[in-house]
Short mmCIF file of C-alpha atoms and ligand atoms in Angstrom, two decimals:
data_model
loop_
_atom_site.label_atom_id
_atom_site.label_comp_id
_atom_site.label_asym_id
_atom_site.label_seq_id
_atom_site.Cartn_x
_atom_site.Cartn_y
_atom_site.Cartn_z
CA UNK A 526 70.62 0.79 23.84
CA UNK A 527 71.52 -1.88 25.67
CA UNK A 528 75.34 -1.83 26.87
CA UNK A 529 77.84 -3.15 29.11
CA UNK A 530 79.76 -0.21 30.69
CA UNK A 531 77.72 2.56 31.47
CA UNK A 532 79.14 3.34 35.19
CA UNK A 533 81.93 5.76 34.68
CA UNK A 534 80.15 7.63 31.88
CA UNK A 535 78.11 10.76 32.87
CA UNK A 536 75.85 11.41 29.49
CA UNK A 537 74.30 8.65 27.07
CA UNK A 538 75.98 7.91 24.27
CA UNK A 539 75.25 9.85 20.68
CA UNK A 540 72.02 7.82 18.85
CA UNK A 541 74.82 7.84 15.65
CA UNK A 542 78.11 7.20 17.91
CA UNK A 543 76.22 4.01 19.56
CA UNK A 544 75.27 2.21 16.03
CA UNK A 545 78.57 3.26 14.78
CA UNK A 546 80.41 1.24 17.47
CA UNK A 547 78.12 -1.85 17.78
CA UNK A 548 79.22 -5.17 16.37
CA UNK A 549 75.53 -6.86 16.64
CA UNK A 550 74.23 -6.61 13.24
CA UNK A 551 77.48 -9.04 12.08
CA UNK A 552 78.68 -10.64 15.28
CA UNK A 553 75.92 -12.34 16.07
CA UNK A 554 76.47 -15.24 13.76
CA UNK A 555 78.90 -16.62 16.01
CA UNK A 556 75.96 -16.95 19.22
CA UNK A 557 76.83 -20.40 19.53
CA UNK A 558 80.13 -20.12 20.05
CA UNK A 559 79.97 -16.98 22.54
CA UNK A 560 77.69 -19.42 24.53
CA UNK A 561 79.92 -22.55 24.39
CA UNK A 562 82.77 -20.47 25.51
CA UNK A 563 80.86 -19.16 28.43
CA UNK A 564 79.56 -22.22 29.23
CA UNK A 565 83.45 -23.74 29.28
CA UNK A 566 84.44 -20.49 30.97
CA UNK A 567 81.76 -21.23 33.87
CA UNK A 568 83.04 -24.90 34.54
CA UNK A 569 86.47 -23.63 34.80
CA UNK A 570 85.95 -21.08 37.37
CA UNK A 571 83.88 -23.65 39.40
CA UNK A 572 86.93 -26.16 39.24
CA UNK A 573 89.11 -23.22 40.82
CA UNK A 574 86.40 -22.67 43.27
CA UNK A 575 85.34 -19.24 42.04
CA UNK A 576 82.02 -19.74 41.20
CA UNK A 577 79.98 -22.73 43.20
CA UNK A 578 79.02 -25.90 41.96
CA UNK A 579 75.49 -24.36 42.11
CA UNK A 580 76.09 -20.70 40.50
CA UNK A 581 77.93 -22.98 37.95
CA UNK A 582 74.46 -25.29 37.38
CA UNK A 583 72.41 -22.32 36.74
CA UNK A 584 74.39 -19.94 34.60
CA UNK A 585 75.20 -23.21 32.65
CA UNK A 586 71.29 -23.78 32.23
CA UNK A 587 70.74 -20.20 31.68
CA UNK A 588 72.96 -19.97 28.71
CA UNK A 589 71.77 -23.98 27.60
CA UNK A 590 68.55 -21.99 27.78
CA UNK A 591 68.96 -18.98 25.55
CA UNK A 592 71.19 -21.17 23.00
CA UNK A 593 67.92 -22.81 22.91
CA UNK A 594 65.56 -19.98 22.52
CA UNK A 595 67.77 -18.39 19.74
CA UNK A 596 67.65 -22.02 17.79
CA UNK A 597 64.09 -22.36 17.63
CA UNK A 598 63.26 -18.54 17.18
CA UNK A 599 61.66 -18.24 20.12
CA UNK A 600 64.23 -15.38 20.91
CA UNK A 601 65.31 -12.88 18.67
CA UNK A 602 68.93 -11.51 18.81
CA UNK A 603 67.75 -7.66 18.01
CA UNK A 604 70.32 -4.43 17.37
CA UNK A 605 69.82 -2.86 20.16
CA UNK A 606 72.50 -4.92 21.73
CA UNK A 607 75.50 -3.37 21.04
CA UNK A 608 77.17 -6.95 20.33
CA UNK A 609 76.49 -10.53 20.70
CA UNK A 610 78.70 -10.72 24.51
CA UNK A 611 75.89 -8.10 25.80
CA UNK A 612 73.10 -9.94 24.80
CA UNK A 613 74.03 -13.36 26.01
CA UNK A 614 74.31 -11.50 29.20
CA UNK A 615 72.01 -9.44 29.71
CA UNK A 616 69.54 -12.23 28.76
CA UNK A 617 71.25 -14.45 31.06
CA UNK A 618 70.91 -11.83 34.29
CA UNK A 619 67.47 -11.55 32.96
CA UNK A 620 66.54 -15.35 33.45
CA UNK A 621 68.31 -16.51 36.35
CA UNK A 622 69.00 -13.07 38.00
CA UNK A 623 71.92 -12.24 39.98
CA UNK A 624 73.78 -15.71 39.47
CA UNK A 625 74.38 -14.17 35.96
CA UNK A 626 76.11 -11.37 37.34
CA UNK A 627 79.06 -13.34 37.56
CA UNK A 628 79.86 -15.22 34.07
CA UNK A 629 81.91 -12.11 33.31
CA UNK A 630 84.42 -12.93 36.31
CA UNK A 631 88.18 -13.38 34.84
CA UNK A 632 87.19 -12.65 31.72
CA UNK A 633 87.03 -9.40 29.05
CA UNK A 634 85.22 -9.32 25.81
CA UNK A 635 88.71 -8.64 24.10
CA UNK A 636 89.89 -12.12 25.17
CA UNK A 637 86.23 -13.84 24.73
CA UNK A 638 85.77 -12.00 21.34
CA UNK A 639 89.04 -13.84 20.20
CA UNK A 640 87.89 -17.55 21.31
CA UNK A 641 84.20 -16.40 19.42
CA UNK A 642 86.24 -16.15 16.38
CA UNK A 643 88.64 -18.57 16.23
CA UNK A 644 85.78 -21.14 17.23
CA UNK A 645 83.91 -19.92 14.73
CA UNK A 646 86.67 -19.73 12.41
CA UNK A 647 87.52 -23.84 13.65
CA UNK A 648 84.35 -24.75 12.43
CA UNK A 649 84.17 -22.79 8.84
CA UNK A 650 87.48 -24.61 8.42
CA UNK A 651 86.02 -27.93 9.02
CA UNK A 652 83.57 -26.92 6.24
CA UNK A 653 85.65 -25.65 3.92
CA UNK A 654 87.91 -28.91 4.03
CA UNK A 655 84.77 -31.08 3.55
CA UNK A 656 83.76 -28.77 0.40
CA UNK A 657 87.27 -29.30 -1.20
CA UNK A 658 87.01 -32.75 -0.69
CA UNK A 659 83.96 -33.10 -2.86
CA UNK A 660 85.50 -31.41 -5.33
CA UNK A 661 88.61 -33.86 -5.27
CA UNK A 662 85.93 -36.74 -5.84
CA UNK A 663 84.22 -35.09 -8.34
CA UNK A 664 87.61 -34.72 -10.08
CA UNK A 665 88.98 -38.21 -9.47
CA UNK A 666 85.74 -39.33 -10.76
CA UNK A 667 86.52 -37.46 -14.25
CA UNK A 668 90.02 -38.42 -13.88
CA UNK A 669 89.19 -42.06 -13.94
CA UNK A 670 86.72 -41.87 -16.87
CA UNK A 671 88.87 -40.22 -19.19
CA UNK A 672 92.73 -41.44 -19.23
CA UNK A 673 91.91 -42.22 -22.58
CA UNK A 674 90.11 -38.85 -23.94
CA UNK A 675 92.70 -36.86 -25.87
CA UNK A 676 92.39 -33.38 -25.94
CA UNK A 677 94.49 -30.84 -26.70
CA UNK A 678 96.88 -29.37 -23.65
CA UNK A 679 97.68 -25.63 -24.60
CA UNK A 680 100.47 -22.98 -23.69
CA UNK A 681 99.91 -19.44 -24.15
CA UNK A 682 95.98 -20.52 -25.33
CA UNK A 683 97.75 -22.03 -28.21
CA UNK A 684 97.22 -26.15 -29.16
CA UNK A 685 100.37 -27.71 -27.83
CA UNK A 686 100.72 -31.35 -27.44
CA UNK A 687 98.14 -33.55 -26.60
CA UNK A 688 97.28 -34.99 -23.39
CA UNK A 689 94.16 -36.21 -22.02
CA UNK A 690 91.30 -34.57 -20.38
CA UNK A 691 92.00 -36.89 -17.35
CA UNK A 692 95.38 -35.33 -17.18
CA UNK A 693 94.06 -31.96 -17.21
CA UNK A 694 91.66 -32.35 -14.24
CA UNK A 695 94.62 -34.12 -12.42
CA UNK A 696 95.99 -30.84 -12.84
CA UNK A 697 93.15 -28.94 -10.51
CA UNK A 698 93.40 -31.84 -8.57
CA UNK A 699 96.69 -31.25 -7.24
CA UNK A 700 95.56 -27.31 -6.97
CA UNK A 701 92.90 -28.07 -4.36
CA UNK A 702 94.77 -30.65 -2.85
CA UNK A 703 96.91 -28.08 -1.55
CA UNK A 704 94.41 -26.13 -0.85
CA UNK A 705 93.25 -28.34 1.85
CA UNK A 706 96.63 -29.21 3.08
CA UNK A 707 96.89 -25.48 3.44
CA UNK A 708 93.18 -25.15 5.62
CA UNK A 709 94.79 -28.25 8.06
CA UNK A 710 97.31 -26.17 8.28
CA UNK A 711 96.46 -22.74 9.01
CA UNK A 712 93.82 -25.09 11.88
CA UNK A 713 96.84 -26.66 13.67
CA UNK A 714 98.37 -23.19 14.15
CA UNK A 715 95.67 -21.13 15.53
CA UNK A 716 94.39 -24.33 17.69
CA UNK A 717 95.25 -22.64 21.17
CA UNK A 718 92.75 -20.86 23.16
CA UNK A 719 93.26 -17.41 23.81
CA UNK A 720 90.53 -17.84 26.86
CA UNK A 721 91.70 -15.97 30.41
CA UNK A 722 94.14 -13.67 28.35
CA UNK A 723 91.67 -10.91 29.84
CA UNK A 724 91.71 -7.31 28.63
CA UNK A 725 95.49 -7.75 27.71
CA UNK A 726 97.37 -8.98 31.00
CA UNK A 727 95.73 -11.94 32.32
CA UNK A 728 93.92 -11.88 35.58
CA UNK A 729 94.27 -11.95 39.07
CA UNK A 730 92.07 -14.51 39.59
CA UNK A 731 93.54 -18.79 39.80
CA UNK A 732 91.84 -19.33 36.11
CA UNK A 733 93.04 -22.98 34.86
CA UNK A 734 93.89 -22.29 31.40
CA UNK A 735 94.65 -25.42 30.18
CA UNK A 736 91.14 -27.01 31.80
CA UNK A 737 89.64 -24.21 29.81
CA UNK A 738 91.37 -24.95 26.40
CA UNK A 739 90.64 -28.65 26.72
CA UNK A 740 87.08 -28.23 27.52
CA UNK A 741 87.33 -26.62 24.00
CA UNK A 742 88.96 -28.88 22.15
CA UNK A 743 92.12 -26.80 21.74
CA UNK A 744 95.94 -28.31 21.82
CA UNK A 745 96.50 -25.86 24.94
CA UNK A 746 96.38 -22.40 25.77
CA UNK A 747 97.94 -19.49 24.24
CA UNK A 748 101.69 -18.35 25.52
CA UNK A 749 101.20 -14.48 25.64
CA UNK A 750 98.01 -12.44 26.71
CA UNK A 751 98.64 -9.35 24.90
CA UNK A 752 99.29 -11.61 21.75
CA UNK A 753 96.34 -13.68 22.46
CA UNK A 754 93.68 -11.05 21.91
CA UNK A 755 95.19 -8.96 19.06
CA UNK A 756 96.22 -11.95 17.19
CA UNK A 757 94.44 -12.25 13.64
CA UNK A 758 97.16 -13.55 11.94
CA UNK A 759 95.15 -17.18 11.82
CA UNK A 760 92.32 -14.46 9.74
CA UNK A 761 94.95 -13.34 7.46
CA UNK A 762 96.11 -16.71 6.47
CA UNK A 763 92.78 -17.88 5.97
CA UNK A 764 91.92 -15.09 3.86
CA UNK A 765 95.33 -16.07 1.60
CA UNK A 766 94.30 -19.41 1.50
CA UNK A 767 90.78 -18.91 -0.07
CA UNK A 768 91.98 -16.30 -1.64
CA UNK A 769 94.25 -19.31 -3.50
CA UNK A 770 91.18 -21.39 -3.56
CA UNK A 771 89.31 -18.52 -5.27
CA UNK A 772 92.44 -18.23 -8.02
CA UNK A 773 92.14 -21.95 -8.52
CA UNK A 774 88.43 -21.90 -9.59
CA UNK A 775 88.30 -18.48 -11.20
CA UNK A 776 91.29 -20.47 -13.27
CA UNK A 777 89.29 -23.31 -13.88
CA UNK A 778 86.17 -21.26 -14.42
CA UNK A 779 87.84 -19.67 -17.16
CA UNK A 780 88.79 -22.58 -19.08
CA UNK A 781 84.83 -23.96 -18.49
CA UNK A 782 83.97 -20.55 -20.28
CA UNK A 783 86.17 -20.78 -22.89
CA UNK A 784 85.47 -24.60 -23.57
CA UNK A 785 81.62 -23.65 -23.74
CA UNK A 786 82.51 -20.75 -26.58
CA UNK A 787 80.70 -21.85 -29.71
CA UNK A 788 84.36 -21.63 -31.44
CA UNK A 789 85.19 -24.70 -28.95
CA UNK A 790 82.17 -26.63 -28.23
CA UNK A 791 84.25 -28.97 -25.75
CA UNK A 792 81.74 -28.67 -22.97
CA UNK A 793 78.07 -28.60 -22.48
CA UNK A 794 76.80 -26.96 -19.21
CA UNK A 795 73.95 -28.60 -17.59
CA UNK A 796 70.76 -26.52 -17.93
CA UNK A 797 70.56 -26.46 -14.31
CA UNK A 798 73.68 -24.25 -14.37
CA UNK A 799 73.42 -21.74 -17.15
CA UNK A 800 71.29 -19.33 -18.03
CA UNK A 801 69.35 -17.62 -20.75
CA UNK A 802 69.50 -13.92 -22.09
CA UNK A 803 66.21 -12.05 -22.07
CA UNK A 804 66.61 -10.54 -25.61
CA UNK A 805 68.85 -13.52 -27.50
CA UNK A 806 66.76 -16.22 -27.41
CA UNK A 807 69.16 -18.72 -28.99
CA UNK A 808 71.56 -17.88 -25.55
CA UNK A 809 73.19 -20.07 -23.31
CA UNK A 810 75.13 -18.36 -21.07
CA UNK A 811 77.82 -19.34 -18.38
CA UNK A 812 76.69 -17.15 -15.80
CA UNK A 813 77.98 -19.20 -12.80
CA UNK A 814 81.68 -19.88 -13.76
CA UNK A 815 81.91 -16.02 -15.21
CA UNK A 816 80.37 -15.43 -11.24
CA UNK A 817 83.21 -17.49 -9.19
CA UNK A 818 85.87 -16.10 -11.41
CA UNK A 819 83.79 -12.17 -10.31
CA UNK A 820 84.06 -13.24 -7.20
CA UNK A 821 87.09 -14.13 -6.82
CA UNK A 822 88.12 -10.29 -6.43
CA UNK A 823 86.24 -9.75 -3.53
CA UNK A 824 88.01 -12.25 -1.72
CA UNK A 825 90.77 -10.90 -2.38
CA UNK A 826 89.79 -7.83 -1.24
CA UNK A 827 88.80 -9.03 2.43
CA UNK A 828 92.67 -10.24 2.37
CA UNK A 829 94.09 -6.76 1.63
CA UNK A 830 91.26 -4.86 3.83
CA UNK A 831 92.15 -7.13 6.41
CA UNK A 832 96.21 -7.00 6.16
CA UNK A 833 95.64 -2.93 5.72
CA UNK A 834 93.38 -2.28 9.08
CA UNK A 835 96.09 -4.85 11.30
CA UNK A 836 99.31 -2.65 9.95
CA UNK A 837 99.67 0.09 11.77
CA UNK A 838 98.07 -1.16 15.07
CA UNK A 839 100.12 -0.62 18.44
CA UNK A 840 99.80 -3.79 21.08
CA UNK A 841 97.19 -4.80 22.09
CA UNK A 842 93.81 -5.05 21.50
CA UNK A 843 91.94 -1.67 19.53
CA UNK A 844 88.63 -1.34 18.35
CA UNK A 845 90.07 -1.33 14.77
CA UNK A 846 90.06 -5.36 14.97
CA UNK A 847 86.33 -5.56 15.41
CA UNK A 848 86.38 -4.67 10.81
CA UNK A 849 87.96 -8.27 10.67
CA UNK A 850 84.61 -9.90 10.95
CA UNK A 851 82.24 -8.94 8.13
CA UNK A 852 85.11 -9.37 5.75
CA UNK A 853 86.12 -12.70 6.92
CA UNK A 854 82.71 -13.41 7.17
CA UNK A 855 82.15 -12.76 3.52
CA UNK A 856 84.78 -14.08 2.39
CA UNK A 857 83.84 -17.18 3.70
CA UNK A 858 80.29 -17.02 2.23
CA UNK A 859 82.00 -16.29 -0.74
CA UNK A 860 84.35 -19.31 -1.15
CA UNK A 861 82.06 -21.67 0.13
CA UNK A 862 79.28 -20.89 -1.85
CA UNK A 863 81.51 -20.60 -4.89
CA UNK A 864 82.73 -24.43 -4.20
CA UNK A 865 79.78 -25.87 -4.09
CA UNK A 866 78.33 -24.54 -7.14
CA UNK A 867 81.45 -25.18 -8.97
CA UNK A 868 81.63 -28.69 -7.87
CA UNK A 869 77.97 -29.16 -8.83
CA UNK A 870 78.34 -27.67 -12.65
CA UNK A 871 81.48 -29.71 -12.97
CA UNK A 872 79.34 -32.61 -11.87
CA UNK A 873 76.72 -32.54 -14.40
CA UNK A 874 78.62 -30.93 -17.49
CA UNK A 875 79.15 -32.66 -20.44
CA UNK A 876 81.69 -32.80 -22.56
CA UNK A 877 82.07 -33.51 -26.07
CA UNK A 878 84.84 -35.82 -26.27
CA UNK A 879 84.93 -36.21 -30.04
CA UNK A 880 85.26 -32.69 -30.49
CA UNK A 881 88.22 -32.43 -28.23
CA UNK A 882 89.91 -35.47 -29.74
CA UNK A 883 89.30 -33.56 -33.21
CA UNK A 884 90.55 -30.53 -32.03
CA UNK A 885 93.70 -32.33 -30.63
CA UNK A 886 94.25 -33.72 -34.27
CA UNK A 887 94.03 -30.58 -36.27
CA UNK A 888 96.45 -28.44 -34.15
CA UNK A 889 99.90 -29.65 -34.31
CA UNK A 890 99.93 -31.25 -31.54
CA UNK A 891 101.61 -34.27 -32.87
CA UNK A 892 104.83 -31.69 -34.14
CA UNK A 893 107.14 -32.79 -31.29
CA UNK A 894 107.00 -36.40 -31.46
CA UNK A 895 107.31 -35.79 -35.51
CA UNK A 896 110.94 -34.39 -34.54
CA UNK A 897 111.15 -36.81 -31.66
CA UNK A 898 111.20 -39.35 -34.27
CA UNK A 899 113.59 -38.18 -36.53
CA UNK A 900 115.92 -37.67 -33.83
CA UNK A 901 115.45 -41.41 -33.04
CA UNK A 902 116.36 -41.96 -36.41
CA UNK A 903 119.88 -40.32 -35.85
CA UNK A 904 118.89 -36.56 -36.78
CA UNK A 905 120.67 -33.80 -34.60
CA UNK A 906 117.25 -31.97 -32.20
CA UNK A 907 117.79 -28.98 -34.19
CA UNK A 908 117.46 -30.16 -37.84
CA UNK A 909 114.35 -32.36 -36.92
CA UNK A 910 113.07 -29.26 -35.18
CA UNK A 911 113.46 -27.29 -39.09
CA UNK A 912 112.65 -30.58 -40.97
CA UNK A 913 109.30 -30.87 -39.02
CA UNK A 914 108.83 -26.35 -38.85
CA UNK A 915 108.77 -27.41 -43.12
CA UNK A 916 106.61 -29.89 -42.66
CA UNK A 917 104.00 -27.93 -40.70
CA UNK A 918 104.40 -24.91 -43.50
CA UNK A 919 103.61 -27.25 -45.97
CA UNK A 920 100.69 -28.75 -44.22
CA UNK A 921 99.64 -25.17 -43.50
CA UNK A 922 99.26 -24.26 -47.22
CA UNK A 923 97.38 -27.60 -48.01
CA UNK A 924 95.11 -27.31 -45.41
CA UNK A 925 95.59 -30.78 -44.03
CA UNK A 926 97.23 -32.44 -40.49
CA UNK A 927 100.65 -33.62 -40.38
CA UNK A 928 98.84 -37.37 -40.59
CA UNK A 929 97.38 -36.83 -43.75
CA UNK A 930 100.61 -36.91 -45.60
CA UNK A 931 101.23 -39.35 -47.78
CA UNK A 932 105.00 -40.75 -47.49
CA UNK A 933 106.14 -39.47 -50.75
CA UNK A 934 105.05 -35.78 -49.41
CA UNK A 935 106.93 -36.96 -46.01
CA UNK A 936 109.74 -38.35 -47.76
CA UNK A 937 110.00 -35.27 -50.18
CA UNK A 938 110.76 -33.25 -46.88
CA UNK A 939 113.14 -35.68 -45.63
CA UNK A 940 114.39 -39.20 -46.93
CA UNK A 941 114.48 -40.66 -43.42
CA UNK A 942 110.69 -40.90 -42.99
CA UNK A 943 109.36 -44.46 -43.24
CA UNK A 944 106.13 -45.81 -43.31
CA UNK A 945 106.70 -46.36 -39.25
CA UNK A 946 105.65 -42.34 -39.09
CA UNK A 947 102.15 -42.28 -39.49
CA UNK A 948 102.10 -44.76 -35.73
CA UNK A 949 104.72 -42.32 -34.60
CA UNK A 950 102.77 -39.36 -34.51
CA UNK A 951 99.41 -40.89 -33.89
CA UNK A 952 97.56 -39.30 -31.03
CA UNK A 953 97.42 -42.50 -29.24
CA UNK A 954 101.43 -42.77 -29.12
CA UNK A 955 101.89 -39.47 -28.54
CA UNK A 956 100.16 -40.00 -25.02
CA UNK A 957 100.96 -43.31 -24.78
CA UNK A 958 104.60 -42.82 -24.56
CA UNK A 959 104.97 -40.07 -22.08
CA UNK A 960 104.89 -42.06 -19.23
CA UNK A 961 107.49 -40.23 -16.63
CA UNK A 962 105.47 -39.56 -13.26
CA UNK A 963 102.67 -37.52 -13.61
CA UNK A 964 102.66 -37.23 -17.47
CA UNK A 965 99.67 -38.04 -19.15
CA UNK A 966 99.93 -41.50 -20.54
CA UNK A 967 97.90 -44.12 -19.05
CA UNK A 968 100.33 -46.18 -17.21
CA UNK A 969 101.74 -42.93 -15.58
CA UNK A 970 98.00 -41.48 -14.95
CA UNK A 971 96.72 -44.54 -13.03
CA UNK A 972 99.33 -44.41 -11.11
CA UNK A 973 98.88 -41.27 -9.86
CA UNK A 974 94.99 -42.20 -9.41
CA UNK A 975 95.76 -45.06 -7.13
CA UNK A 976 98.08 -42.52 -4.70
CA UNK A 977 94.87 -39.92 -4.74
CA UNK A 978 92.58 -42.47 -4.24
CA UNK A 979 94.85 -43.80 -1.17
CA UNK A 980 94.95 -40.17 -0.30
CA UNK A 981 91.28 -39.24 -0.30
CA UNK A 982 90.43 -42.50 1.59
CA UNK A 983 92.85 -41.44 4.02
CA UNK A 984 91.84 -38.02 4.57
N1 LIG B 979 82.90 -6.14 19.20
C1 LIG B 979 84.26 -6.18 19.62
C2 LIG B 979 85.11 -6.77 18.53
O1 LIG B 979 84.58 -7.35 17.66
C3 LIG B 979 84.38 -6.98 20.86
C4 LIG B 979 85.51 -6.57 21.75
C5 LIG B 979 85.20 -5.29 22.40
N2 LIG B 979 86.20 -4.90 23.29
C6 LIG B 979 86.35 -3.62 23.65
N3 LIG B 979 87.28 -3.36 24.44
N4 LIG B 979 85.58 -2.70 23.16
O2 LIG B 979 86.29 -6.63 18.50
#
């Protein structure tokens, strides 16, 4: 048991009491950020003239040194650390000896715990940006393919009107757009380094807090000290906003499951990302859509967990905040892994864009422009609305679309039908004509591709 604080303390801590408190067995994901904080604490306290140029030189080695080690497995990080802060140190006093003594000077682990995990956090953010993005070009890809595919659009799972499947993926394309907008976000607020905060009230020592936060590439310190290391409000936000990316492809997932039923047939998913049942042989299963949209809960979960253990805690730091990380942690895993296999089955799925188009036809879809065109014709909304609700009846008991009418069977509904309908109603002009922004037609879709294009270029 290895330990930082053993001085006042007159018995050795309980075998169960010790594991119970450590942090090691999750904190020590973030070793190279502990180290690059140290290493940026170091240089700052040589600047003030509280270490030497020399203690500086070594310590800074030392720690180059162990980041080293740990990278090529030459040294283990092991549990009987109690966290990640105590075995950087102690390594360091190991190598270089007393020199290492000092890296702790003007600094507690409560403030250097919350620069570990906002770095970390930084950098998972990064990631997480850069995954969204390659979904956004896997979906602009589709988008551009397909502004001609018709496919039914549905409310309340029922056929609706048709649109295209290019304006259905622009739909998740705006979804994940904000999803990023939201990660740059949540990054610009929690950009300032809580570094020389101490326990909770600063130090006495001349630290240069903002040659500390620019070493780190933050916009500047943080204001408050008791704020700055019992903040986790950046954690909670985080957690919201893949818990949003997490409803956005448990959403989509969804849809890929139901568009693989046999009923629907509008998708095939690539071998590669399906699997096989071991007593149905003729199976084809969805397994990793039905997974993110699983998932998806447990995300969720590290949000509530997390807003639940910060609720009732007093100023400033306790030892509650230390259950932030394996949640956050996994939740990260979570989302990230769920992207990229999500972005790589949308990639390589097929879909059956005859079947969709057929689909399209034999729903109805074509019922509002039917009383759309009466209306043009001088009908009241209302009576084209009944006119067409008889129309569809009819249909229904014949067994046939609204386009296989003939015009007597039109005209026996209602004399103003001409032969004009059967272009009226065709799936073609149905999409064709809605052309507002960011309705489906083609005009109005490629459009909207040239602004995401612009915008994915751009960031
Ligand atoms: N492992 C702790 C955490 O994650 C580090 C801070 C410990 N500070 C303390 N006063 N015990 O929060």
């Amino acid at each position: 048991m290895a330990q930082l604080w053993g001085g006042r303390f007159t018995k050795e801590t309980d075998k169960l009491v010790y594991n119970f408190n450590a942090s090691i067995s999750f904190d020590k994901r973030f070793y190279r950020q502990d180290i690059r904080g140290s290493i940026a604490h170091v240089a700052m306290l040589a600047k003030r003239g509280i270490l030497t140029e020399e203690e500086k030189e070594k310590i800074t080695d030392g720690l180059n040194g162990i980041l080293r080690d740990v990278e090529n497995g030459s040294l283990e990080i092991t549990d009987e650390y109690e966290d990640i802060h105590s075995f950087v140190e102690a390594n360091l006093i190991d190598r270089i000896g007393d020199a290492g003594k000092k890296l702790h000077t003007g600094r507690s682990r409560n403030d250097q715990v919350a620069l570990d995990m906002k770095l970390y956090t930084r950098d998972e953010i990064i990631e997480l940006d850069g995954l969204l993005k390659e979904l956004l070009e896997v979906l602009l890809k589709l988008m551009k393919e397909n502004v001609e595919t018709y496919m039914p659009g549905f409310t309340h799972l029922q056929k609706a009107q048709p649109i295209t499947l290019a304006h259905h993926m622009g739909a998740y394309f705006e979804m994940f757009k904000r999803d990023r907008s939201r990660m740059k976000d949540i990054y610009k607020r929690m950009n300032y380094c809580p570094l020389g905060s101490g326990a909770l009230a600063g130090t006495t020592y001349p630290l240069d807090r903002e040659y500390t936060a620019e070493l780190l590439e933050f916009d500047g310190p943080t204001l408050n000290s008791m704020d700055s290391v019992s903040d986790r409000d950046y954690l909670i936000e985080l957690l919201s906003a893949m818990s949003t990316v997490m409803m956005h492809l448990s959403r989509f997932s969804e849809e890929v499951i139901i568009w693989n039923t046999n009923e629907y047939k509008f998708v095939e998913i690539d071998d590669a990302y399906s699997t096989g049942s071991s007593i149905m042989p003729q199976k084809k299963n969805p397994d990793i859509a039905e997974l993110v949209r699983g998932k998806t809960g447990r995300v969720y979960g590290a949000l509530m967990s997390l807003l639940t253990t910060m609720k009732g805690l007093p100023l400033a730091y306790n030892k509650d905040m230390q259950e932030d990380k394996e949640f956050v942690f996994d939740a990260i895993d979570t989302t990230k892994g769920c992207l990229a296999l999500f972005t790589g089955m949308l990639k390589t799925m097929k879909f059956n864009k005859e079947r969709m188009e057929e689909s399209a036809k034999h729903g109805f879809t074509n019922a509002t422009d039917a009383a759309d065109y009466l209306v043009n014709h001088g009908v009241p909304f209302r009576d084209a609305h009944g006119i067409v609700g008889r129309l569809v009846l009819y249909c229904l008991e014949k067994k046939i679309a609204l386009d296989d009418m003939t015009l007597d069977e039109f005209k026996a509904i209602s004399p103003v039908f001409e032969d004009d309908i059967y272009d009226a109603i065709s799936m073609k002009t149905c999409v064709e004509t809605r052309n507002t922004i960011g309705a489906p037609g083609k005009a109005a879709m490629e459009q909207v591709i040239a602004a995401e294009e612009a915008y994915l270029a751009a960031e």
